[in-house]
mmCIF file of C-alpha atoms and ligand atoms in Angstrom:
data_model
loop_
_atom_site.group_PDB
_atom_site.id
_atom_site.type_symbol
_atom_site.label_atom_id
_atom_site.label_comp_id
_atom_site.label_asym_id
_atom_site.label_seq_id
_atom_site.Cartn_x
_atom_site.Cartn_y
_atom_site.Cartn_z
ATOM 1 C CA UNK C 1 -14.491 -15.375 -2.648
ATOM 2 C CA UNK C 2 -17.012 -13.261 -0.396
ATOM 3 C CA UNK C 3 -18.219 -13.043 2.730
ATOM 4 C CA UNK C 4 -17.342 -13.401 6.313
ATOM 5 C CA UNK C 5 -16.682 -17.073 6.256
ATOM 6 C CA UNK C 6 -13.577 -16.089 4.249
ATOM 7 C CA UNK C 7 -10.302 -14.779 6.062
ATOM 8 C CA UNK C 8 -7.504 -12.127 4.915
ATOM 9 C CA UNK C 9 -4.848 -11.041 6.698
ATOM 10 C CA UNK C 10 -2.723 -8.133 6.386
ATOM 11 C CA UNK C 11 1.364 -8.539 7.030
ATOM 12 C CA UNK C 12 2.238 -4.746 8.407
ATOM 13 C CA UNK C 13 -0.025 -2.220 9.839
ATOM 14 C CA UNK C 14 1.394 0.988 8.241
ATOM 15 C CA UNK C 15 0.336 3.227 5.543
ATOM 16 C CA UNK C 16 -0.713 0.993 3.009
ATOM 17 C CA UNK C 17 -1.555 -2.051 5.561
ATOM 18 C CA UNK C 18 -3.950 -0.306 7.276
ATOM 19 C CA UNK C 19 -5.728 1.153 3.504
ATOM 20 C CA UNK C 20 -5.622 -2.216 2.339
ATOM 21 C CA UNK C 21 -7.168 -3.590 5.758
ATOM 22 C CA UNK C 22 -9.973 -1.119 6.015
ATOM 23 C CA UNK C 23 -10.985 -2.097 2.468
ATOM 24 C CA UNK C 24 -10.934 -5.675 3.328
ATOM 25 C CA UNK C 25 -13.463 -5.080 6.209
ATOM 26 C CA UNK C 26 -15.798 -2.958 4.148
ATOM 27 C CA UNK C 27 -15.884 -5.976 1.448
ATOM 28 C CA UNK C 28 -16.838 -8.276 4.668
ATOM 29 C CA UNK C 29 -13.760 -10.077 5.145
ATOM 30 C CA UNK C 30 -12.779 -11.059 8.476
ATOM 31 C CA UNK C 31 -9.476 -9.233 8.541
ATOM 32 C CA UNK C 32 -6.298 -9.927 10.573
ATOM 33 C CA UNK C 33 -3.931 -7.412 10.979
ATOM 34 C CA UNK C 34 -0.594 -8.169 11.690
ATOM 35 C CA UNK C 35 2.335 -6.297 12.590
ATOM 36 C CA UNK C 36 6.089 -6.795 14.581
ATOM 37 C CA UNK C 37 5.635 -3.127 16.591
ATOM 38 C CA UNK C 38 2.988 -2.535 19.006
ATOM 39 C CA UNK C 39 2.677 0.826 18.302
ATOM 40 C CA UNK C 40 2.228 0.655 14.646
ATOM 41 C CA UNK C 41 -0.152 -2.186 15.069
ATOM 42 C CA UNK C 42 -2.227 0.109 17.180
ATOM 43 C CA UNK C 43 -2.164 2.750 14.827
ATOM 44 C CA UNK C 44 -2.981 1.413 12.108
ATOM 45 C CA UNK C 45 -6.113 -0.048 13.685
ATOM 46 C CA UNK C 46 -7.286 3.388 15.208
ATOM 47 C CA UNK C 47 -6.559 4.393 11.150
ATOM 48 C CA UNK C 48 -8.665 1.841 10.159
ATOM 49 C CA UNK C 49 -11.272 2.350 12.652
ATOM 50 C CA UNK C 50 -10.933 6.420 12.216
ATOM 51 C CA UNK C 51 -11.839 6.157 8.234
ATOM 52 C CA UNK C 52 -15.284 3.848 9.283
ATOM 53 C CA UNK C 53 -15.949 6.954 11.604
ATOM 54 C CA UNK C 54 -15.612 9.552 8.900
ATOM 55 C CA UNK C 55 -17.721 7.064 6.627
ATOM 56 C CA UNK C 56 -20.576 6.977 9.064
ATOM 57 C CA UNK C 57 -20.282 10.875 9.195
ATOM 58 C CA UNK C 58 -19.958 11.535 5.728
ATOM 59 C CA UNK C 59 -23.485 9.210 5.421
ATOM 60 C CA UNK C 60 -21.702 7.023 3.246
ATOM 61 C CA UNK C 61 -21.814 4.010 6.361
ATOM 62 C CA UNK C 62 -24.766 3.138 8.682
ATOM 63 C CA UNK C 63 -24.016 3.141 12.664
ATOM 64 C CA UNK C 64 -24.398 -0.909 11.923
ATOM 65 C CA UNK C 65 -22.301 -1.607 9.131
ATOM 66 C CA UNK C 66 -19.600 0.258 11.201
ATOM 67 C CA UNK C 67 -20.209 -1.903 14.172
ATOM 68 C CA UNK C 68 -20.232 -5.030 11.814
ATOM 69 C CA UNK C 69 -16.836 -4.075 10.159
ATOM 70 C CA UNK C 70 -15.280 -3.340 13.408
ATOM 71 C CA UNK C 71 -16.439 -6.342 14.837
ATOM 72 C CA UNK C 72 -14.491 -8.318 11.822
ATOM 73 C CA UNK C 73 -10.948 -6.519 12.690
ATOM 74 C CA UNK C 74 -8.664 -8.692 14.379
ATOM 75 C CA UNK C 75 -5.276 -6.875 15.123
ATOM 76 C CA UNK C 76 -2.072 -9.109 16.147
ATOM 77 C CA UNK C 77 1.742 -9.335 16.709
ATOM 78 C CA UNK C 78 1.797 -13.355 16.797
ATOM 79 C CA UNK C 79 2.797 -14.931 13.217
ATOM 80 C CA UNK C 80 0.800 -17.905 14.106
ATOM 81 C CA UNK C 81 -2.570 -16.028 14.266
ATOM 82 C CA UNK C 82 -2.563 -15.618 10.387
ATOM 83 C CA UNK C 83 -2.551 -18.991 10.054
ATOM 84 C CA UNK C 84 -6.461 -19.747 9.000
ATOM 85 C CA UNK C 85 -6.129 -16.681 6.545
ATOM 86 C CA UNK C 86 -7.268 -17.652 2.514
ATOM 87 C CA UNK C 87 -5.557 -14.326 1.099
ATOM 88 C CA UNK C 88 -2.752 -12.884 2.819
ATOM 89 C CA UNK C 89 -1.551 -9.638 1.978
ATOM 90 C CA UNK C 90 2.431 -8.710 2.591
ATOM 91 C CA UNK C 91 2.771 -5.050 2.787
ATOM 92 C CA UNK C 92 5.605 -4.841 5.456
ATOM 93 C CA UNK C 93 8.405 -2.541 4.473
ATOM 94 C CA UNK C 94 10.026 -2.573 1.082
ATOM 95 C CA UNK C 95 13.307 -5.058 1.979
ATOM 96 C CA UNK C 96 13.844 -8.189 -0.317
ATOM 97 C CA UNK C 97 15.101 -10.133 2.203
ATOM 98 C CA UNK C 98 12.096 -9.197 5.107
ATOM 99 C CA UNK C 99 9.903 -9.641 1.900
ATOM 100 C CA UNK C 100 11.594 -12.858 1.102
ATOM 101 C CA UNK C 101 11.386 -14.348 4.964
ATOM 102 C CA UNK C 102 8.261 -13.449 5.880
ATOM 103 C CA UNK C 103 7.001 -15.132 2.771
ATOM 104 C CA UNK C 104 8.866 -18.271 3.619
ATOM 105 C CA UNK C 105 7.565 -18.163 6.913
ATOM 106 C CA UNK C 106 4.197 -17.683 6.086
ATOM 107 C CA UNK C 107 4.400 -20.892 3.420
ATOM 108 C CA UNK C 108 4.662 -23.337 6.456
ATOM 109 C CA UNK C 109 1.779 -21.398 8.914
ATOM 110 C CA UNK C 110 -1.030 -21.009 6.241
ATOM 111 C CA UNK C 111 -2.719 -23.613 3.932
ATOM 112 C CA UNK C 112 -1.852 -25.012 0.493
ATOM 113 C CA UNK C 113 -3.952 -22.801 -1.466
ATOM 114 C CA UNK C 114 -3.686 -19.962 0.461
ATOM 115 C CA UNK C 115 -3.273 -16.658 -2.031
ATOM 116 C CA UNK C 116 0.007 -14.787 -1.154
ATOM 117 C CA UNK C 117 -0.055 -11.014 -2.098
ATOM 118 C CA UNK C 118 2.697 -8.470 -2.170
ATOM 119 C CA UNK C 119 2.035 -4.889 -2.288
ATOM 120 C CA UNK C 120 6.006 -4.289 -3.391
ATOM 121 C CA UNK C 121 6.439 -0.733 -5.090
ATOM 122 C CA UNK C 122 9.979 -1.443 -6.655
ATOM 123 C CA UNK C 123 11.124 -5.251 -6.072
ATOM 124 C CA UNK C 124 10.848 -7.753 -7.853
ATOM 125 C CA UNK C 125 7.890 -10.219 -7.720
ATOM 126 C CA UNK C 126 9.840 -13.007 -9.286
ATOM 127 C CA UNK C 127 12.907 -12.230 -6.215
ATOM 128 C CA UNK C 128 10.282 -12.207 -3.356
ATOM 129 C CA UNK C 129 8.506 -15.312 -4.534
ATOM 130 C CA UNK C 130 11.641 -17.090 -4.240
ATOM 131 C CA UNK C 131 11.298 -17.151 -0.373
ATOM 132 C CA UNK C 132 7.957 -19.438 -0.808
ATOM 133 C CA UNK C 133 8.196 -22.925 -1.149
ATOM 134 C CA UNK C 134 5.665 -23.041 -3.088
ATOM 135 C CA UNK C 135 6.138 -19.439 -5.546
ATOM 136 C CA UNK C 136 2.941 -20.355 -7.632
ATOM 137 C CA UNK C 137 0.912 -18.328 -5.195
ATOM 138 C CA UNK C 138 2.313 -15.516 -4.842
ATOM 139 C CA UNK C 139 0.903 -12.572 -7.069
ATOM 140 C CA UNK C 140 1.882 -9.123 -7.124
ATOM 141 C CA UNK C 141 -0.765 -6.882 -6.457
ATOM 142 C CA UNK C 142 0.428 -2.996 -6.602
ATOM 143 C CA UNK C 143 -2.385 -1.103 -4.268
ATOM 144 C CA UNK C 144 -2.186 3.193 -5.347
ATOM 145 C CA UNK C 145 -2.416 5.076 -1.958
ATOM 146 C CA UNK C 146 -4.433 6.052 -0.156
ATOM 147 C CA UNK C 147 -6.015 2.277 -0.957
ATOM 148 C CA UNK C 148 -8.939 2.393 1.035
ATOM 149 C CA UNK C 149 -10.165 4.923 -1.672
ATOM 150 C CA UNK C 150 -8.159 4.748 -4.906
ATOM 151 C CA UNK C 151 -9.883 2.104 -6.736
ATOM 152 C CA UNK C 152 -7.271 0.297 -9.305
ATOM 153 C CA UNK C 153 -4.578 -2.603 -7.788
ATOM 154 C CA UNK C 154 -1.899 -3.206 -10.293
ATOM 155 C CA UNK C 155 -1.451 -7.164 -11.222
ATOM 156 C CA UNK C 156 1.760 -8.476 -11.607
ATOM 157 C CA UNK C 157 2.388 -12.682 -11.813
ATOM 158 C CA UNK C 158 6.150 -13.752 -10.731
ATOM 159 C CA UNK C 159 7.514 -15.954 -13.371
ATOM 160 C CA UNK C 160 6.030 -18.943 -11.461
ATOM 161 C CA UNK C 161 2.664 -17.553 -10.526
ATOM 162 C CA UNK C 162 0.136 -20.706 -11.666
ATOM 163 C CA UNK C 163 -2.764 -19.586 -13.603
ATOM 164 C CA UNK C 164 -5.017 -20.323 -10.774
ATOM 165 C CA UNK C 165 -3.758 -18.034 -8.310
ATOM 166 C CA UNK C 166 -3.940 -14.937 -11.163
ATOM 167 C CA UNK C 167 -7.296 -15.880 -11.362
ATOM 168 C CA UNK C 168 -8.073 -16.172 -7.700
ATOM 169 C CA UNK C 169 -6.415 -12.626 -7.350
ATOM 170 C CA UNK C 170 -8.735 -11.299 -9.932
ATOM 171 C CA UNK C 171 -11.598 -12.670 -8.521
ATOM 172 C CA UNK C 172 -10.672 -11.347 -4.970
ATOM 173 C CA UNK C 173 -9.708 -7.551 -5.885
ATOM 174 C CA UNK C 174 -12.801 -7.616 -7.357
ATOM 175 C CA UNK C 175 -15.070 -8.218 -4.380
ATOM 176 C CA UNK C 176 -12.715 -5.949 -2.729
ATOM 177 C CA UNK C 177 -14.387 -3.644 -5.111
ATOM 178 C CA UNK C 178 -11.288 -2.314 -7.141
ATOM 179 C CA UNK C 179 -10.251 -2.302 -10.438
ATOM 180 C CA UNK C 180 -7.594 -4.060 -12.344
ATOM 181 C CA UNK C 181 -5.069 -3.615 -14.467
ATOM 182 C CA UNK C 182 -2.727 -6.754 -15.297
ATOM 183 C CA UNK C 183 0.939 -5.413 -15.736
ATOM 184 C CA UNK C 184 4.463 -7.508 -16.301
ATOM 185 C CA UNK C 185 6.981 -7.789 -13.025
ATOM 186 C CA UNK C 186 8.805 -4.648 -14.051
ATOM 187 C CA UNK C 187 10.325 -2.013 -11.933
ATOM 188 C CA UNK C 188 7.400 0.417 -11.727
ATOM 189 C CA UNK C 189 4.703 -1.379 -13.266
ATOM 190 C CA UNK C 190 2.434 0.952 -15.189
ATOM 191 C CA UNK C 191 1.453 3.154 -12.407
ATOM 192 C CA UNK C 192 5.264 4.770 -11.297
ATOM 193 C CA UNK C 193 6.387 4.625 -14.129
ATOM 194 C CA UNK C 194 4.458 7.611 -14.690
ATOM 195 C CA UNK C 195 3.613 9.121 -11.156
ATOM 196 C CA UNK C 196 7.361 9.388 -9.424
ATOM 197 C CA UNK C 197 8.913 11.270 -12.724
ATOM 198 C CA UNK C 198 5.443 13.658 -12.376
ATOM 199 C CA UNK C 199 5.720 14.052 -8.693
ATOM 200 C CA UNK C 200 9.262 15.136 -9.286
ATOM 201 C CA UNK C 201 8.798 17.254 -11.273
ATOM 202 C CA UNK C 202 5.956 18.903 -9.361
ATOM 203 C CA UNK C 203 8.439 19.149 -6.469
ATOM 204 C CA UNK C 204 11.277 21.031 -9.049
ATOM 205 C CA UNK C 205 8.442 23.151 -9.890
ATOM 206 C CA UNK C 206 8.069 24.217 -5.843
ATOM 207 C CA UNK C 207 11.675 24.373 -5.157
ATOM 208 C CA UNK C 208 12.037 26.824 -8.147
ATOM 209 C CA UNK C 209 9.285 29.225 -6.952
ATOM 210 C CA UNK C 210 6.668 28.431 -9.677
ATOM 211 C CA UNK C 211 4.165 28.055 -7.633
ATOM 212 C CA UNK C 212 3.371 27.214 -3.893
ATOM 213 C CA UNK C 213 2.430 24.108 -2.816
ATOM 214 C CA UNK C 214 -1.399 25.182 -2.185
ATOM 215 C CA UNK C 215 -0.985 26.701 -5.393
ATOM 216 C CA UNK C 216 0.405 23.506 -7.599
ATOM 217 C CA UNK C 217 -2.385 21.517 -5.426
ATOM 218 C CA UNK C 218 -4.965 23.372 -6.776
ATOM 219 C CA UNK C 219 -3.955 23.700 -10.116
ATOM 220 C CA UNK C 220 -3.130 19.906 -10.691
ATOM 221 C CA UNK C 221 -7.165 19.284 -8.851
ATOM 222 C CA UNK C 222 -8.832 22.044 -11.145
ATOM 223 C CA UNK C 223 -6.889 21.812 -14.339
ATOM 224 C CA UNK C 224 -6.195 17.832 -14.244
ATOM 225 C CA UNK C 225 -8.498 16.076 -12.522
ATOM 226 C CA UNK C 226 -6.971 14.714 -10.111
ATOM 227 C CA UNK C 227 -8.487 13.546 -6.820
ATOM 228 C CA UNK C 228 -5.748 15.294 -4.716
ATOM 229 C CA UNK C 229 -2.225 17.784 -5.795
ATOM 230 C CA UNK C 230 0.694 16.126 -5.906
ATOM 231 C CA UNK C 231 1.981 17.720 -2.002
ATOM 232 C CA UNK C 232 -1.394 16.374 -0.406
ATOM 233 C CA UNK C 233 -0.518 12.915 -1.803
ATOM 234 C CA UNK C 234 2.894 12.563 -1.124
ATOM 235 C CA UNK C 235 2.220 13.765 2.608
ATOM 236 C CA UNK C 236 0.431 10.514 2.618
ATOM 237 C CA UNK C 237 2.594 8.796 0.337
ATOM 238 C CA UNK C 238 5.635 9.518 2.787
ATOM 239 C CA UNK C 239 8.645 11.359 1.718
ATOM 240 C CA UNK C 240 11.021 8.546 3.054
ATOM 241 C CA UNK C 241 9.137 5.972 0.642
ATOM 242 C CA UNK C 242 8.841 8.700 -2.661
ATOM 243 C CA UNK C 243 12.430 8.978 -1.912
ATOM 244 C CA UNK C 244 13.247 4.829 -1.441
ATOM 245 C CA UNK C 245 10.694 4.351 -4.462
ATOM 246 C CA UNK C 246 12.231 6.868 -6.973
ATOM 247 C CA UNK C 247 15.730 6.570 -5.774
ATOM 248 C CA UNK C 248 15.300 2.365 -6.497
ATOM 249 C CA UNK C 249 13.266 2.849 -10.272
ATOM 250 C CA UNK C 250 16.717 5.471 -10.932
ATOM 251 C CA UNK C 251 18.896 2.675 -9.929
ATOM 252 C CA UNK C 252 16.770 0.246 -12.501
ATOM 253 C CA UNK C 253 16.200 1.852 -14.785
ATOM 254 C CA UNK C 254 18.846 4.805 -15.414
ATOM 255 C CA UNK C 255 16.569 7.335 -16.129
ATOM 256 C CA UNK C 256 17.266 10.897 -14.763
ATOM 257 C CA UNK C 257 13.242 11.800 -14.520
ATOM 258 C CA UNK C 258 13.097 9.281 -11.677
ATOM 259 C CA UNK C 259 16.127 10.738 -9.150
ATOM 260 C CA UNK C 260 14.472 12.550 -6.384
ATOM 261 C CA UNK C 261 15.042 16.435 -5.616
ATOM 262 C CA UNK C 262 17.301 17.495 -2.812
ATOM 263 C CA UNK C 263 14.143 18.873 -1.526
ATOM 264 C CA UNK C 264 13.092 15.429 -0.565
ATOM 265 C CA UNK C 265 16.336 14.085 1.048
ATOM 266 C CA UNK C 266 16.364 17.813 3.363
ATOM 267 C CA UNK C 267 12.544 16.685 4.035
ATOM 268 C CA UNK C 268 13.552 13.059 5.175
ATOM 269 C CA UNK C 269 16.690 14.283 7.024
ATOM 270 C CA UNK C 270 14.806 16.742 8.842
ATOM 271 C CA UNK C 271 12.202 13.946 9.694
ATOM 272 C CA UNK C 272 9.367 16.003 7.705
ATOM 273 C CA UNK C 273 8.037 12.373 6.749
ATOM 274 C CA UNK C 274 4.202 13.620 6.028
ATOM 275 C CA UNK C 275 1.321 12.608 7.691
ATOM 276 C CA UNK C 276 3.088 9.545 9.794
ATOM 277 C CA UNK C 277 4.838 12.214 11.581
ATOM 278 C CA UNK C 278 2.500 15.471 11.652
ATOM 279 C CA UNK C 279 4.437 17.411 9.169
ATOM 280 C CA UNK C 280 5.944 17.071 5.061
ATOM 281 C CA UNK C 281 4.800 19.680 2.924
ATOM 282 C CA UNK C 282 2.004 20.379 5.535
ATOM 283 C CA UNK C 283 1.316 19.889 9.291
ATOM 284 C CA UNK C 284 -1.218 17.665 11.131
ATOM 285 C CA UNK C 285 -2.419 17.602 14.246
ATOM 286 C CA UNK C 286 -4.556 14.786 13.769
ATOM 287 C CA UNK C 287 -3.178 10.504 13.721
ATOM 288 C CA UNK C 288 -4.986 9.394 10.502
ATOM 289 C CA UNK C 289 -2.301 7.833 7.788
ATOM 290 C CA UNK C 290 -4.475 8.816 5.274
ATOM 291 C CA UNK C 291 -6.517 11.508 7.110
ATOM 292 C CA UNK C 292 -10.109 10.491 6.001
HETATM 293 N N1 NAD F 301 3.298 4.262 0.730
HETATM 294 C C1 NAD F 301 2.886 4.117 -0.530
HETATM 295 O O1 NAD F 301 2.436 5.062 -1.193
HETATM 296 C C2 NAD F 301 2.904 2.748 -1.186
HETATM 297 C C3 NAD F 301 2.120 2.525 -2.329
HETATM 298 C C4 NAD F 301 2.090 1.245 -2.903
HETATM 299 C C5 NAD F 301 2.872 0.239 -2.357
HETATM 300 N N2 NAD F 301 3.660 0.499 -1.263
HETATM 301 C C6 NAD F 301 4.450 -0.612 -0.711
HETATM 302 O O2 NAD F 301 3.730 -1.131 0.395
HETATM 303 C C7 NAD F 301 4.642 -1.658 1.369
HETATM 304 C C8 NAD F 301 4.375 -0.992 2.709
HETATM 305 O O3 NAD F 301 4.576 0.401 2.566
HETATM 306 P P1 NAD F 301 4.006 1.433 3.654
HETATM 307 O O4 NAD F 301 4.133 2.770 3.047
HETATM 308 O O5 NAD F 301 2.688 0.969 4.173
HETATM 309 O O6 NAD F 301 5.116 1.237 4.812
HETATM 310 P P2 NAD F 301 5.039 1.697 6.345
HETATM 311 O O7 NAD F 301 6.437 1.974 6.745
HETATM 312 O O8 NAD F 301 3.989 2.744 6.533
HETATM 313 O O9 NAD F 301 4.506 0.368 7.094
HETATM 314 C C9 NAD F 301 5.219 -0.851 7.129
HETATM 315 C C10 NAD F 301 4.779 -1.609 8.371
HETATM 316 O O10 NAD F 301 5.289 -2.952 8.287
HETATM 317 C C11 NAD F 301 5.678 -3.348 9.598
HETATM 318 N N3 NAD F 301 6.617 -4.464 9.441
HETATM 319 C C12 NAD F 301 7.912 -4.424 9.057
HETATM 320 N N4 NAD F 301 8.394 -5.681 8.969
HETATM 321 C C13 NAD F 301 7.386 -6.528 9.301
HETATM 322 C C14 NAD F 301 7.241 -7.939 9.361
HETATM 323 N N5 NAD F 301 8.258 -8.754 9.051
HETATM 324 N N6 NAD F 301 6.041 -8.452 9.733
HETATM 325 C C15 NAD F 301 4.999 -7.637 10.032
HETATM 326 N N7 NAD F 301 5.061 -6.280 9.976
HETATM 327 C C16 NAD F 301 6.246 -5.744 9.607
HETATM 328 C C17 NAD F 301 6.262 -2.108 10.217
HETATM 329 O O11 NAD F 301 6.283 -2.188 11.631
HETATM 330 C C18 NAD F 301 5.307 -1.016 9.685
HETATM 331 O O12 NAD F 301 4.224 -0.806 10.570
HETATM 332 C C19 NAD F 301 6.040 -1.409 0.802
HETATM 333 O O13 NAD F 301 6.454 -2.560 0.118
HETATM 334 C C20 NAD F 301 5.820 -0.242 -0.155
HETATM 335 O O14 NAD F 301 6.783 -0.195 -1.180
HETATM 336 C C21 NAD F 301 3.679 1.728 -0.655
#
């Protein structure tokens, strides 16, 4: 599934809505964004319209392809204006029951064979499915942030996900241009399974005086690899969602490594949220989610 003839819309205009939607225009879908809150609609928009900017100046974008992707972004608050979408991609905040009405809404505005995506971190696929009336299409699909650059989507089928829609999802992430990996409906997945205990543990590391956080940055990008250190990422990340996502996997799982540092909940209290509100372990003073 390619092209501009083809429709996806994205449920929630926030961090990972407006990755997801920016990667969806750049692929050549017509894209509609959808969102309850006026204000997070329209940010997520200027997001998505801020990272085609930086493309075009980075000479990664023509002037016209930037024109042509804005031109397929379609921003809404009205349910019913998702309705002609093939793929539609949930990533509204991380509550079952939202998860679980919004799905059931969506079953009786879109079409039969309409692909229905959730970007959950720590639920269930199996639970949120159970909202549809018809669970078969609903996949997981487990975006890594910022997802308008990271390239792999986890996969995760609910235990009535028909072998059709896995396929279709495949097919789809594909010409989104990422990469795969095909996982079980766990808590976690693959992906924080490993990454919250590690980005714990990096924040320990701070909180004892080990390092600073420019220093653990750069040691974690020189040493490791990494595209960005773990403080860069959770700024984008957001400290209220590393502390919902590793405070749910503890609750699932039991394991210590996943309990967030008191750092964190002092960070949230003090509404140090990251880049959403201009300051976590840094300060902004631009409006980008994911500041590219
Ligand atoms: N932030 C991450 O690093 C990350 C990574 C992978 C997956 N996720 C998952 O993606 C989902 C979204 O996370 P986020 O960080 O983008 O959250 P966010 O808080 O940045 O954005 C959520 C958006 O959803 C909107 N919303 C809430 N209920 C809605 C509804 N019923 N219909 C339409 N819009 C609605 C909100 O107004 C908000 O703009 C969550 O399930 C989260 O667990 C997050």
């Amino acid at each position: 599934m390619t092209g501009q003839d083809r429709v996806v819309a994205v449920m929630g205009a926030g961090t990972m809505g407006s990755g997801i939607a920016t990667v969806a225009v750049r692929a050549g879908y017509r894209t509609i964004v959808h969102d309850l809150d006026e204000d997070n609609l329209k940010r997520g928009i200027d997001t998505v319209f801020g990272f085609l900017d930086k493309s075009v100046a980075l000479g990664k974008l023509t002037e016209q392809q930037r024109r042509d992707a804005v031109a397929l972004v379609e921003g809404t608050t009205d349910l019913d204006a998702v309705a002609p979408a093939d793929v539609v991609i949930e990533a509204i905040f991380e509550d079952l029951d939202a998860k679980r009405q919004l799905l059931g809404a969506l079953d009786a505005i879109v079409g039969e064979r309409t692909l229905l995506h959730t970007n959950t971190s720590t639920l269930s696929v199996t639970a949120i499915a159970a909202g549809a009336k018809r669970p078969e299409r609903v996949v997981g699909t487990h975006y890594c942030n910022p997802a308008a650059l990271m390239k792999l989507v986890e996969v995760a089928d609910g235990r009535h996900t028909a072998e059709w829609a896995h396929q279709a999802t495949l097919e789809f992430l594909g010409s989104l241009g990422k990469t795969t990996v095909v996982t079980k409906d766990r808590p976690g997945f693959i992906v924080n399974r490993f990454l919250i205990p590690w980005e714990n543990s990096c924040i320990e590391a701070l909180e004892s005086g080990l390092g600073t956080k420019e220093s653990i940055d750069s040691a974690v990008t020189g040493a490791l690899g990494h595209p960005m250190g773990p403080f860069t990422l959770l700024d984008i990340v957001g400290l209220d969602i590393h502390q919902q996502v590793a405070t749910r996997l503890y609750e699932q799982l039991r394991d210590p490594r996943f309990f967030p540092p008191a750092m964190v909940g002092r960070m949230v209290a003090a509404g140090d949220l990251g880049r959403k509100t201009g300051r976590g372990f840094y300060t902004y003073d631009d409006n980008r989610l994911f500041g590219l």
